[in-house]
PDB file of C-alpha atoms in Angstrom:
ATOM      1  CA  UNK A   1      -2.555  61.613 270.548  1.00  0.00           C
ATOM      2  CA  UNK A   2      -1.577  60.792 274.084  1.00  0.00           C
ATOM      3  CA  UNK A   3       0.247  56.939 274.949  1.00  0.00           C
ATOM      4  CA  UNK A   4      -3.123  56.390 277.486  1.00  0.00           C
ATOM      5  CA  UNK A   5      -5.678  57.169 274.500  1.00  0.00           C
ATOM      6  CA  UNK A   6      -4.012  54.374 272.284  1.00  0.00           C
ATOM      7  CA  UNK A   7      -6.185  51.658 274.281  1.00  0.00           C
ATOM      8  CA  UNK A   8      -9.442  53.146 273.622  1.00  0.00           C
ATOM      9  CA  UNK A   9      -9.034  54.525 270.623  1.00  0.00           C
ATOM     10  CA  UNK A  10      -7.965  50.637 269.495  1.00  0.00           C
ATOM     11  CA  UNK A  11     -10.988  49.561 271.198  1.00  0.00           C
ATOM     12  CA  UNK A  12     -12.963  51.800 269.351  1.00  0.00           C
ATOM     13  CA  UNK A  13     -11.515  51.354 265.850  1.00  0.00           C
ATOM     14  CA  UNK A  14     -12.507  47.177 266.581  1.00  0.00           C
ATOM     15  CA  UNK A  15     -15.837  48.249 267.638  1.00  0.00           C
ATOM     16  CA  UNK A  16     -16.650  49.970 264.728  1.00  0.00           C
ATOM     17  CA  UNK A  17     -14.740  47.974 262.035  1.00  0.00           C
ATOM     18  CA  UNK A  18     -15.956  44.936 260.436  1.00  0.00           C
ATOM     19  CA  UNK A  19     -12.737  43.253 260.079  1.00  0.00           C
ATOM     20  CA  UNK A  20      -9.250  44.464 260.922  1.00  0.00           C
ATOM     21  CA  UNK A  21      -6.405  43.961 258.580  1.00  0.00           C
ATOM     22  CA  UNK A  22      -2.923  43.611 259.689  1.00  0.00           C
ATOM     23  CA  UNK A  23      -0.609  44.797 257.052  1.00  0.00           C
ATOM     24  CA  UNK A  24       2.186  45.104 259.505  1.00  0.00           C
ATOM     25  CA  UNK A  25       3.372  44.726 263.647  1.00  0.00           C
ATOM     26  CA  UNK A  26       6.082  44.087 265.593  1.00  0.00           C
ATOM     27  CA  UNK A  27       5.593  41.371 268.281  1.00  0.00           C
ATOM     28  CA  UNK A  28       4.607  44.356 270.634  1.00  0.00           C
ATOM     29  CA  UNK A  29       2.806  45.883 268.592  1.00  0.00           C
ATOM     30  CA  UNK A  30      -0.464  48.244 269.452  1.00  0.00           C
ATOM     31  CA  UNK A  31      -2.161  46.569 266.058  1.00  0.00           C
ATOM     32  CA  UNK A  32      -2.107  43.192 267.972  1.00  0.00           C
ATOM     33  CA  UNK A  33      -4.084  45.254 270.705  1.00  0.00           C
ATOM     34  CA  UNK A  34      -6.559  46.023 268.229  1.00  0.00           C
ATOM     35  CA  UNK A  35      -6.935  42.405 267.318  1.00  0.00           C
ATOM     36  CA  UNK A  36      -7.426  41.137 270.897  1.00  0.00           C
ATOM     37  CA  UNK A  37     -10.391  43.217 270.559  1.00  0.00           C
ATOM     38  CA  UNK A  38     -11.318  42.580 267.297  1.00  0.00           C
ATOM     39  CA  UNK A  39     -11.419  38.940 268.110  1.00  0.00           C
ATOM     40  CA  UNK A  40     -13.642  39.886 271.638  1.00  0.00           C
ATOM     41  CA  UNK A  41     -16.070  41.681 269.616  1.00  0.00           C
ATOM     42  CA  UNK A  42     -16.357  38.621 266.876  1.00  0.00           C
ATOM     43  CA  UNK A  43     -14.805  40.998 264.427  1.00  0.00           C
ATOM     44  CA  UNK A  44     -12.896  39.504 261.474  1.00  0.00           C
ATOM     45  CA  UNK A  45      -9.302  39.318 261.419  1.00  0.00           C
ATOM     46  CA  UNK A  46      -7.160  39.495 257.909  1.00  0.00           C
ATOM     47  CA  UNK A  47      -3.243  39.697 257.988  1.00  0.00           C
ATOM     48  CA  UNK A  48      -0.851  40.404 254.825  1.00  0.00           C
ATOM     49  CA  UNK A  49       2.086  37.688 255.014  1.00  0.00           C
ATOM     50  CA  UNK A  50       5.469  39.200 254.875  1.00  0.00           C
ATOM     51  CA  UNK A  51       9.108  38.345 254.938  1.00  0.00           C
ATOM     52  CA  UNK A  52      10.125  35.982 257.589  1.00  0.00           C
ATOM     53  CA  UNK A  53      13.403  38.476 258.664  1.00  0.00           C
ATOM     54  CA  UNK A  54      11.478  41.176 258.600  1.00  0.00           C
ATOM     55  CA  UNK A  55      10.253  42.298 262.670  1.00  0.00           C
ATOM     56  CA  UNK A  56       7.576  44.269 261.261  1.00  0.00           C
ATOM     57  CA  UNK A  57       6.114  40.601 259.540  1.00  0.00           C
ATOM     58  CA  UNK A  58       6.189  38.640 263.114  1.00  0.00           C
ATOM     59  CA  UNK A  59       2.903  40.131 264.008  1.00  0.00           C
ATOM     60  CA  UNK A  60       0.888  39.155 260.512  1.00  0.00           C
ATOM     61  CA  UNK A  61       2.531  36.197 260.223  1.00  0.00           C
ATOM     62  CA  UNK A  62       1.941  34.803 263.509  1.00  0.00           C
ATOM     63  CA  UNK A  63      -1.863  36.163 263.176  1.00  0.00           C
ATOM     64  CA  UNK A  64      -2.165  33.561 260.206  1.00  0.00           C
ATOM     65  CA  UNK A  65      -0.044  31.224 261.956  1.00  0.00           C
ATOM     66  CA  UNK A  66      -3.082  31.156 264.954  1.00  0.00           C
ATOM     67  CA  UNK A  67      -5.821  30.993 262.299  1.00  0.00           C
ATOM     68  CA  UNK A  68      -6.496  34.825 260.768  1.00  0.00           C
ATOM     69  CA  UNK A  69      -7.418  35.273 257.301  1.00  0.00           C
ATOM     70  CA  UNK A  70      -4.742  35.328 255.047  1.00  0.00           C
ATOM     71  CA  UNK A  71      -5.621  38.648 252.697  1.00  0.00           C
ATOM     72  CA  UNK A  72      -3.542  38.735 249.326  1.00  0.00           C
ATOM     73  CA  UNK A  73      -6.016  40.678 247.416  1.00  0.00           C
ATOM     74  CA  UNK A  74      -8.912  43.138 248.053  1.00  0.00           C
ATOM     75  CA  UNK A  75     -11.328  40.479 247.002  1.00  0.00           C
ATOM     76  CA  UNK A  76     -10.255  38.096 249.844  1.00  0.00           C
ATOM     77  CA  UNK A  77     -11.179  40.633 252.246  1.00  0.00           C
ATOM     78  CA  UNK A  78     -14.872  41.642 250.281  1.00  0.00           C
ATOM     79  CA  UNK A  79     -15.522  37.542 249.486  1.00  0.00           C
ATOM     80  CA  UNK A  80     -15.112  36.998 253.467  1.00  0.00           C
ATOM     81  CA  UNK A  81     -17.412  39.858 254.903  1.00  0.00           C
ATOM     82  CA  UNK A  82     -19.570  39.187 251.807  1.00  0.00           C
ATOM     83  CA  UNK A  83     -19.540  42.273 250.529  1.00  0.00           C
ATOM     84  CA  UNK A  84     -20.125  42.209 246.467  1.00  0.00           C
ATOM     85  CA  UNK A  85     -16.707  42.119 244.449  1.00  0.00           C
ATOM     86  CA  UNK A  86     -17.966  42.712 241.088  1.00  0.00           C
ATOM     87  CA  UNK A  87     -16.643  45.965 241.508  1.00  0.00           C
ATOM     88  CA  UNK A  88     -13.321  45.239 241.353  1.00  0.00           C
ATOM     89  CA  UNK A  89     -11.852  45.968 238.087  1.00  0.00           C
ATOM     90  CA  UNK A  90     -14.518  44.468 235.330  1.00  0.00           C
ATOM     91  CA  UNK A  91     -13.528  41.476 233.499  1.00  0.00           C
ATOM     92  CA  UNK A  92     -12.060  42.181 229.692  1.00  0.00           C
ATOM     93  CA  UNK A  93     -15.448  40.006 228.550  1.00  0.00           C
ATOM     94  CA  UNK A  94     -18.038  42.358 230.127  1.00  0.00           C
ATOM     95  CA  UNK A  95     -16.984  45.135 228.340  1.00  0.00           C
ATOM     96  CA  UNK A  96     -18.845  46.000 225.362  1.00  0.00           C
ATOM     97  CA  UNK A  97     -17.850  46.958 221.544  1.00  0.00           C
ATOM     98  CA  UNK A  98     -16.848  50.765 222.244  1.00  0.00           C
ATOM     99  CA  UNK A  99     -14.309  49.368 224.963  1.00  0.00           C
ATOM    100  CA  UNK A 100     -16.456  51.049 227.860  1.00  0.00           C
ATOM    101  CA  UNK A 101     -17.468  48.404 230.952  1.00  0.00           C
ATOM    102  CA  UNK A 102     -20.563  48.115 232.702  1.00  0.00           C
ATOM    103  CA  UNK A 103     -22.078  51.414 234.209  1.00  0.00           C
ATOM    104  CA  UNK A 104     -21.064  52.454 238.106  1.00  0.00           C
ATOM    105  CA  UNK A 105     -23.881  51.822 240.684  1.00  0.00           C
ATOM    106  CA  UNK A 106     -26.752  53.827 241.102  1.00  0.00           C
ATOM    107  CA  UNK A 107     -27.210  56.433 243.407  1.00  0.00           C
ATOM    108  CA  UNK A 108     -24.179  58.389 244.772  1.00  0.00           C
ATOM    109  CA  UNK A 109     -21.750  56.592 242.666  1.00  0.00           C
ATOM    110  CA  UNK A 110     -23.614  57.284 239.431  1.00  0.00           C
ATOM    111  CA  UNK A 111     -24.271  61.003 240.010  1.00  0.00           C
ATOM    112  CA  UNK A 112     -20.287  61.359 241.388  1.00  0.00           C
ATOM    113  CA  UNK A 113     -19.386  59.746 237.818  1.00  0.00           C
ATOM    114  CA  UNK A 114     -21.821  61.928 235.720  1.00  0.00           C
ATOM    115  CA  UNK A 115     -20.306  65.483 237.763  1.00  0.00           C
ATOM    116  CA  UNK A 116     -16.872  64.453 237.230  1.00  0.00           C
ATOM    117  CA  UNK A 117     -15.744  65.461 233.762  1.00  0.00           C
ATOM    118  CA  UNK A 118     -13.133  63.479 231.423  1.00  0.00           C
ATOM    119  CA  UNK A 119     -10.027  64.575 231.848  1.00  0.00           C
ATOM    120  CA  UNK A 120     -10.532  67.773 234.439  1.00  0.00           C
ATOM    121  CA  UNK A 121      -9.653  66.725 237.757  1.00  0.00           C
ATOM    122  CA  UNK A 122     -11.856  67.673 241.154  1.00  0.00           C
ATOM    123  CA  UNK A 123     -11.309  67.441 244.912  1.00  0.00           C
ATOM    124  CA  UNK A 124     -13.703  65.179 246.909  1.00  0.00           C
ATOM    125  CA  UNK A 125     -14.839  68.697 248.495  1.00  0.00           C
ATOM    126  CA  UNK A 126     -15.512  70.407 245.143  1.00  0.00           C
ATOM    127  CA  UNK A 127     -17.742  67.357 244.302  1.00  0.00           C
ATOM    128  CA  UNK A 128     -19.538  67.295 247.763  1.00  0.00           C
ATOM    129  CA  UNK A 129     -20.386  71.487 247.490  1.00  0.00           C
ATOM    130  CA  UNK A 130     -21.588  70.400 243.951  1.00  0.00           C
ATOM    131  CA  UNK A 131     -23.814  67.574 244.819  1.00  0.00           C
ATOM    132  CA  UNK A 132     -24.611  69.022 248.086  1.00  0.00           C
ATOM    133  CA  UNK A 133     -23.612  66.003 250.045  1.00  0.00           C
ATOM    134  CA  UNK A 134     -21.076  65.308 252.859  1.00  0.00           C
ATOM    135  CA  UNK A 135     -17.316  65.105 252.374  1.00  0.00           C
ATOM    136  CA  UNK A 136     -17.449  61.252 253.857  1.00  0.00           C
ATOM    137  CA  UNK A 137     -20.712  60.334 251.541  1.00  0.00           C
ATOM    138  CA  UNK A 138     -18.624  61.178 248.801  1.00  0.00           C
ATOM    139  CA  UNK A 139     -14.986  59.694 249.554  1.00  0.00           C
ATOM    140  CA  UNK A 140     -16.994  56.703 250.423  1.00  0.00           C
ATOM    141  CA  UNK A 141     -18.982  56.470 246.658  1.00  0.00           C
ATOM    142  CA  UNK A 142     -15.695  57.492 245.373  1.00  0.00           C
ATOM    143  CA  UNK A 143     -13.818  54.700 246.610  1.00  0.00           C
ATOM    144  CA  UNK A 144     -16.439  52.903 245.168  1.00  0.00           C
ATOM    145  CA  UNK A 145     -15.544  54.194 242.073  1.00  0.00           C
ATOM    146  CA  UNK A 146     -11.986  53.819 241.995  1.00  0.00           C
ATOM    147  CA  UNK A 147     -12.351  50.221 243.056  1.00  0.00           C
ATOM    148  CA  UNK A 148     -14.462  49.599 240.167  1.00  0.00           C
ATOM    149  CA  UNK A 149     -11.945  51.386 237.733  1.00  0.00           C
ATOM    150  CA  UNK A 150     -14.627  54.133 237.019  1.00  0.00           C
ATOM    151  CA  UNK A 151     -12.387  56.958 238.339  1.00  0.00           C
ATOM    152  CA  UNK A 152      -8.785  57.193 239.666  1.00  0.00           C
ATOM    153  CA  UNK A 153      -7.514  58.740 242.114  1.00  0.00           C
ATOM    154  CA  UNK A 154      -4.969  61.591 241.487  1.00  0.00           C
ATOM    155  CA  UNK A 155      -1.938  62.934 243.057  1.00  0.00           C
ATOM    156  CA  UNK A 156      -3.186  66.050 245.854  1.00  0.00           C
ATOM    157  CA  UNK A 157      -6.564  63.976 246.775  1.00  0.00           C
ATOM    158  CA  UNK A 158      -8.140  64.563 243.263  1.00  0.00           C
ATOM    159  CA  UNK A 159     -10.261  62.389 241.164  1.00  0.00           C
ATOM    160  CA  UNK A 160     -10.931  62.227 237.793  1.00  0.00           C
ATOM    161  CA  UNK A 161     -12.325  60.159 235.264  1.00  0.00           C
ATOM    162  CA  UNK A 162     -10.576  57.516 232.883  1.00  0.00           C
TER     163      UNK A 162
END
């Protein structure tokens, strides 16, 4: 990391993203930089409120002062780039008599659940030598996961099941 890559590499980090989320920045902040761009692209912008006396809060908070959207939860941020949010933790109804909720997703998520044994622990690379898939297809399925409360994730980047 050099100070004249910051520019481009916030550039590029708007550029790819769908949305940036502003959990914290100073007024001068190099977050806000990433917003500028964010908003030039057409990106969506999401900012965490935080404590009025705080300096690290006068970035967020003057994002949804000027109109960004105001994220309190994951699901705010899934509901506005319409991405589904069933996943997030299943509702006490929809799970059935043995106390178990609804399946994980087919595909990568369901073979990532099926590998990963109760109670025994695995690394994301473990899994990805196992199933013979990338490192990032797998931390992506497993996030997946954890959102969904079908795995957790474990102190030392492991996962297991619940």
């Amino acid at each position: 990391p050099r100070p004249w890559h910051f520019p481009v590499r916030n550039r590029m980090i708007a550029a790819l993203a769908a949305g940036v989320l502003v959990v914290q920045a100073t007024a001068r902040s190099g977050s806000l930089i990433t917003v500028r761009h964010a908003l030039d692209l057409g990106r969506d912008v999401f900012a965490i409120p935080g404590r009025i006396f705080d300096e690290s809060a006068i970035g967020p908070n003057s994002l949804i002062r000027d109109g960004a959207l105001l994220a309190q939860h994951p699901r705010d941020i899934l509901e506005a780039l319409r991405m589904p949010t069933a996943a997030l933790t299943p509702a006490p109804e929809e799970k059935d008599a043995a106390g178990a909720g609804p399946p994980p997703p087919s595909g990568l998520p369901t073979e990532i659940a099926a590998a990963l044994a109760a109670g025994k622990a695995q690394p994301a690379e473990e899994l990805a030598a196992r199933l013979g898939r990338t490192v990032d297809e797998i931390l992506g399925a497993l996030l997946e996961l954890e959102l969904g409360g079908w795995v957790r994730r474990l102190p030392g980047g492991l996962y297991g099941r619940e």
